[in-house]
C-alpha cells in the first residue's frame, strides 16, 4: 500500500508570498494519477491539479503542480486571501495527511 | 452543471446500519466511476469505496471491507453506500465523488458532493 507524506504540516505565510507544498510517495507512482485538492473549513474538497501538473477547470494559473516518481510539488505563486486552506495530495486509494496553509 | 447530493446520514448506535444515497445530475452518470470518501471530525480525507461506471467493479478500503457495500442504479442516477456493523470510528462526513472516467483504477475525484454526517454513538 502506497503511503503519501505531505510536508510541511503547516505553512505560515503572508498574502502575496509563494507557497511550496510537498507530497512524497513511499514508492514510485504514476504521475497520471497524482492529484491535489483544496479544502476550506466546512466545505467539500475541490480538485486543483490532476495528472500531477494539469489544472482542473476554473483553477487560477497561480496554482501549479510538478514532479514525478516519488516527489511531487504544489506551488501557489502568489497567495491570495482565499488560498488559505488545507491541501491534500492523492493517488488512487491514498490521500496524504494534508498541509494547512495559514495566514502569518 | 454537475451536482452531487448526498442523503441518509444521521445518528446510529454501534452495530447498527445506515444507507447513504448520492443523487447525481448534470452528466451521463453511467459513464463515470463514483466513490465514497469520508472525513472524521478534525481529521484528513479517507477513501472508502469505489465503483465503476457499469457497476461491475467495486473496491473497498480494508477498514470497511465486509461491512460496507457500494452500489449504483444508473437508471436513477444514484449512488449508494450500505453501511452495516457500524463502529464509533466510522463517525465522519461522507462525501460522494465523481471520477473522470468509467474505470476505477487510478481514479481522481473531479466533483464532490457537500457530504452527509454519520455519527455512530450510543
CSV table of C-alpha atoms in Angstrom, one decimal:
chain,number,residue,atom,x,y,z
A,1,UNK,CA,0.0,0.0,0.0
A,2,UNK,CA,1.4,3.4,-1.0
A,3,UNK,CA,1.8,6.0,1.7
A,4,UNK,CA,1.8,9.7,0.8
A,5,UNK,CA,3.6,12.0,3.2
A,6,UNK,CA,3.0,15.7,2.9
A,7,UNK,CA,5.2,18.4,4.3
A,8,UNK,CA,5.2,20.7,6.0
A,9,UNK,CA,2.2,20.0,8.2
A,10,UNK,CA,1.5,23.7,8.5
A,11,UNK,CA,2.8,26.6,6.3
A,12,UNK,CA,2.6,30.1,7.8
A,13,UNK,CA,2.8,32.7,5.0
A,14,UNK,CA,1.5,36.2,4.1
A,15,UNK,CA,-0.7,37.1,1.2
A,16,UNK,CA,1.4,37.7,-1.9
A,17,UNK,CA,4.1,35.1,-0.8
A,18,UNK,CA,4.9,31.9,-2.7
A,19,UNK,CA,3.8,28.6,-1.2
A,20,UNK,CA,5.6,25.3,-1.9
A,21,UNK,CA,3.9,22.1,-0.7
A,22,UNK,CA,5.5,18.7,-0.9
A,23,UNK,CA,4.0,15.2,-1.4
A,24,UNK,CA,6.3,12.2,-1.2
A,25,UNK,CA,5.2,8.7,-2.1
A,26,UNK,CA,6.6,5.6,-0.4
A,27,UNK,CA,7.1,4.1,-3.8
A,28,UNK,CA,7.1,5.3,-7.3
A,29,UNK,CA,3.6,6.3,-8.6
A,30,UNK,CA,2.3,7.1,-12.0
A,31,UNK,CA,2.1,10.9,-12.5
A,32,UNK,CA,-1.1,10.4,-14.4
A,33,UNK,CA,-2.9,9.6,-11.2
A,34,UNK,CA,-1.5,12.2,-8.8
A,35,UNK,CA,-3.9,14.9,-7.8
A,36,UNK,CA,-4.1,17.8,-5.4
A,37,UNK,CA,-7.2,19.1,-3.6
A,38,UNK,CA,-8.0,22.3,-1.7
A,39,UNK,CA,-10.4,22.2,1.3
A,40,UNK,CA,-11.7,25.1,3.2
A,41,UNK,CA,-13.5,24.8,6.6
A,42,UNK,CA,-17.0,23.4,6.3
A,43,UNK,CA,-16.6,22.8,2.6
A,44,UNK,CA,-16.1,19.8,0.4
A,45,UNK,CA,-12.6,19.3,-1.2
A,46,UNK,CA,-12.1,20.8,-4.6
A,47,UNK,CA,-9.9,19.4,-7.3
A,48,UNK,CA,-7.0,21.7,-8.2
A,49,UNK,CA,-4.5,19.6,-10.1
A,50,UNK,CA,-4.7,16.2,-11.8
A,51,UNK,CA,-2.1,14.2,-13.7
A,52,UNK,CA,0.5,15.9,-11.4
A,53,UNK,CA,0.6,19.1,-13.4
A,54,UNK,CA,-2.8,19.8,-15.2
A,55,UNK,CA,-5.0,22.4,-13.7
A,56,UNK,CA,-8.7,21.4,-13.2
A,57,UNK,CA,-11.4,23.5,-14.8
A,58,UNK,CA,-11.6,27.0,-13.4
A,59,UNK,CA,-8.4,26.8,-11.3
A,60,UNK,CA,-6.3,30.0,-11.5
A,61,UNK,CA,-2.9,29.8,-13.1
A,62,UNK,CA,-1.2,30.8,-9.8
A,63,UNK,CA,-1.6,27.1,-8.9
A,64,UNK,CA,0.8,24.7,-10.5
A,65,UNK,CA,1.9,21.1,-10.0
A,66,UNK,CA,5.1,19.3,-10.8
A,67,UNK,CA,7.0,16.2,-10.0
A,68,UNK,CA,7.3,12.5,-10.9
A,69,UNK,CA,8.2,9.2,-9.4
A,70,UNK,CA,8.0,9.7,-5.6
A,71,UNK,CA,8.3,13.5,-5.3
A,72,UNK,CA,5.5,15.9,-6.2
A,73,UNK,CA,5.0,19.6,-5.5
A,74,UNK,CA,2.1,22.0,-5.5
A,75,UNK,CA,3.1,25.6,-5.9
A,76,UNK,CA,1.0,28.7,-5.3
A,77,UNK,CA,2.9,31.5,-6.9
A,78,UNK,CA,1.3,34.4,-5.0
A,79,UNK,CA,-1.1,33.7,-2.2
A,80,UNK,CA,-4.5,35.3,-2.3
A,81,UNK,CA,-6.6,35.6,0.8
A,82,UNK,CA,-8.9,32.8,-0.5
A,83,UNK,CA,-6.0,30.4,-0.8
A,84,UNK,CA,-5.6,29.9,2.9
A,85,UNK,CA,-6.9,26.3,3.4
A,86,UNK,CA,-5.8,22.7,3.7
A,87,UNK,CA,-4.3,21.0,0.7
A,88,UNK,CA,-4.2,17.2,0.1
A,89,UNK,CA,-2.4,15.1,-2.4
A,90,UNK,CA,-4.0,11.9,-3.6
A,91,UNK,CA,-3.1,8.8,-5.6
A,92,UNK,CA,-5.8,6.2,-6.2
A,93,UNK,CA,-6.9,5.0,-2.7
A,94,UNK,CA,-4.5,7.1,-0.7
A,95,UNK,CA,-4.6,10.6,0.5
A,96,UNK,CA,-1.8,12.5,2.1
A,97,UNK,CA,-2.4,13.8,5.6
A,98,UNK,CA,-2.7,17.4,4.4
A,99,UNK,CA,-0.8,20.7,4.6
A,100,UNK,CA,-2.5,23.6,6.2
A,101,UNK,CA,-1.6,27.0,4.7
A,102,UNK,CA,-2.4,29.6,7.3
A,103,UNK,CA,-2.0,33.4,7.4
A,104,UNK,CA,1.2,34.6,9.1
B,1,UNK,CA,-23.6,21.7,-14.1
B,2,UNK,CA,-22.5,18.7,-12.2
B,3,UNK,CA,-24.4,18.2,-9.0
B,4,UNK,CA,-24.0,15.5,-6.3
B,5,UNK,CA,-26.4,15.5,-3.4
B,6,UNK,CA,-25.8,13.1,-0.5
B,7,UNK,CA,-28.5,12.0,1.9
B,8,UNK,CA,-29.2,9.4,4.6
B,9,UNK,CA,-26.7,10.4,7.3
B,10,UNK,CA,-27.7,10.6,10.9
B,11,UNK,CA,-27.2,9.2,14.4
B,12,UNK,CA,-26.9,5.4,14.7
B,13,UNK,CA,-26.0,3.1,17.5
B,14,UNK,CA,-22.8,0.9,17.4
B,15,UNK,CA,-23.6,-2.3,15.5
B,16,UNK,CA,-26.4,-0.6,13.5
B,17,UNK,CA,-26.9,0.0,9.8
B,18,UNK,CA,-27.4,3.0,7.6
B,19,UNK,CA,-27.8,3.5,3.8
B,20,UNK,CA,-26.4,6.6,2.2
B,21,UNK,CA,-27.5,7.9,-1.2
B,22,UNK,CA,-26.0,10.3,-3.7
B,23,UNK,CA,-28.2,11.7,-6.4
B,24,UNK,CA,-26.2,12.8,-9.4
B,25,UNK,CA,-27.2,15.2,-12.2
B,26,UNK,CA,-25.5,17.3,-14.9
B,27,UNK,CA,-23.6,14.4,-16.5
B,28,UNK,CA,-24.0,10.9,-18.0
B,29,UNK,CA,-23.9,9.1,-14.8
B,30,UNK,CA,-23.3,5.6,-16.2
B,31,UNK,CA,-20.1,6.8,-17.9
B,32,UNK,CA,-18.2,7.6,-14.8
B,33,UNK,CA,-16.8,5.8,-11.8
B,34,UNK,CA,-18.0,7.0,-8.4
B,35,UNK,CA,-16.5,6.9,-5.0
B,36,UNK,CA,-17.2,7.5,-1.3
B,37,UNK,CA,-14.7,9.4,0.7
B,38,UNK,CA,-15.0,10.2,4.4
B,39,UNK,CA,-13.6,12.7,6.8
B,40,UNK,CA,-13.7,12.1,10.6
B,41,UNK,CA,-14.1,15.3,12.7
B,42,UNK,CA,-11.0,17.3,12.6
B,43,UNK,CA,-9.1,14.7,10.5
B,44,UNK,CA,-8.0,14.2,6.9
B,45,UNK,CA,-9.6,12.5,4.0
B,46,UNK,CA,-10.0,8.7,3.8
B,47,UNK,CA,-11.1,6.9,0.6
B,48,UNK,CA,-13.8,4.4,1.5
B,49,UNK,CA,-15.1,2.7,-1.7
B,50,UNK,CA,-15.4,3.0,-5.4
B,51,UNK,CA,-17.5,1.5,-8.2
B,52,UNK,CA,-17.0,1.5,-12.0
B,53,UNK,CA,-19.4,3.2,-14.3
B,54,UNK,CA,-21.2,-0.1,-15.2
B,55,UNK,CA,-21.2,-1.2,-11.6
B,56,UNK,CA,-19.3,-4.3,-12.5
B,57,UNK,CA,-16.2,-3.5,-10.4
B,58,UNK,CA,-16.1,-2.5,-6.8
B,59,UNK,CA,-13.3,-1.7,-4.4
B,60,UNK,CA,-13.2,-1.1,-0.6
B,61,UNK,CA,-10.8,0.2,2.0
B,62,UNK,CA,-9.6,-2.5,4.4
B,63,UNK,CA,-11.3,-0.6,7.2
B,64,UNK,CA,-14.8,-1.2,5.8
B,65,UNK,CA,-14.4,-4.4,3.8
B,66,UNK,CA,-17.1,-6.9,4.7
B,67,UNK,CA,-19.2,-4.3,6.4
B,68,UNK,CA,-19.9,-1.7,3.7
B,69,UNK,CA,-21.4,-2.3,0.2
B,70,UNK,CA,-21.3,0.2,-2.6
B,71,UNK,CA,-23.8,0.0,-5.4
B,72,UNK,CA,-25.3,2.2,-8.1
B,73,UNK,CA,-28.6,2.5,-10.0
B,74,UNK,CA,-27.8,4.0,-13.4
B,75,UNK,CA,-31.4,4.3,-14.3
B,76,UNK,CA,-31.9,6.6,-11.3
B,77,UNK,CA,-28.6,8.3,-11.4
B,78,UNK,CA,-28.0,7.4,-7.8
B,79,UNK,CA,-25.0,6.0,-5.9
B,80,UNK,CA,-25.5,4.1,-2.6
B,81,UNK,CA,-23.4,3.0,0.4
B,82,UNK,CA,-24.9,0.4,2.6
B,83,UNK,CA,-23.1,0.5,6.0
B,84,UNK,CA,-23.6,-2.4,8.4
B,85,UNK,CA,-22.0,-3.2,11.8
B,86,UNK,CA,-21.2,0.4,12.3
B,87,UNK,CA,-18.5,1.4,14.8
B,88,UNK,CA,-17.6,4.6,16.6
B,89,UNK,CA,-14.6,5.0,14.3
B,90,UNK,CA,-17.0,5.2,11.3
B,91,UNK,CA,-18.2,8.6,12.5
B,92,UNK,CA,-17.4,11.0,9.7
B,93,UNK,CA,-18.8,13.2,7.0
B,94,UNK,CA,-19.3,11.0,4.0
B,95,UNK,CA,-18.7,12.6,0.5
B,96,UNK,CA,-19.6,11.1,-2.8
B,97,UNK,CA,-17.2,12.0,-5.5
B,98,UNK,CA,-17.2,11.6,-9.3
B,99,UNK,CA,-14.3,10.1,-11.2
B,100,UNK,CA,-13.0,11.5,-14.5
B,101,UNK,CA,-13.6,8.2,-16.4
B,102,UNK,CA,-15.6,4.9,-16.2
B,103,UNK,CA,-12.9,2.8,-14.8
B,104,UNK,CA,-12.0,2.9,-11.1
B,105,UNK,CA,-8.3,2.2,-11.1
B,106,UNK,CA,-6.2,5.2,-10.5
B,107,UNK,CA,-9.3,7.5,-10.2
B,108,UNK,CA,-9.2,11.0,-9.1
B,109,UNK,CA,-12.2,13.0,-7.9
B,110,UNK,CA,-13.2,15.9,-10.1
B,111,UNK,CA,-16.5,16.7,-8.4
B,112,UNK,CA,-17.7,16.3,-4.8
B,113,UNK,CA,-21.0,16.5,-3.0
B,114,UNK,CA,-21.4,18.6,0.1
B,115,UNK,CA,-21.3,15.5,2.4
B,116,UNK,CA,-23.6,13.9,4.9
B,117,UNK,CA,-22.7,13.4,8.5
B,118,UNK,CA,-22.8,9.9,10.1
B,119,UNK,CA,-22.5,9.7,13.8
B,120,UNK,CA,-22.1,6.3,15.5
B,121,UNK,CA,-22.8,6.6,19.2
B,122,UNK,CA,-24.9,5.1,21.9
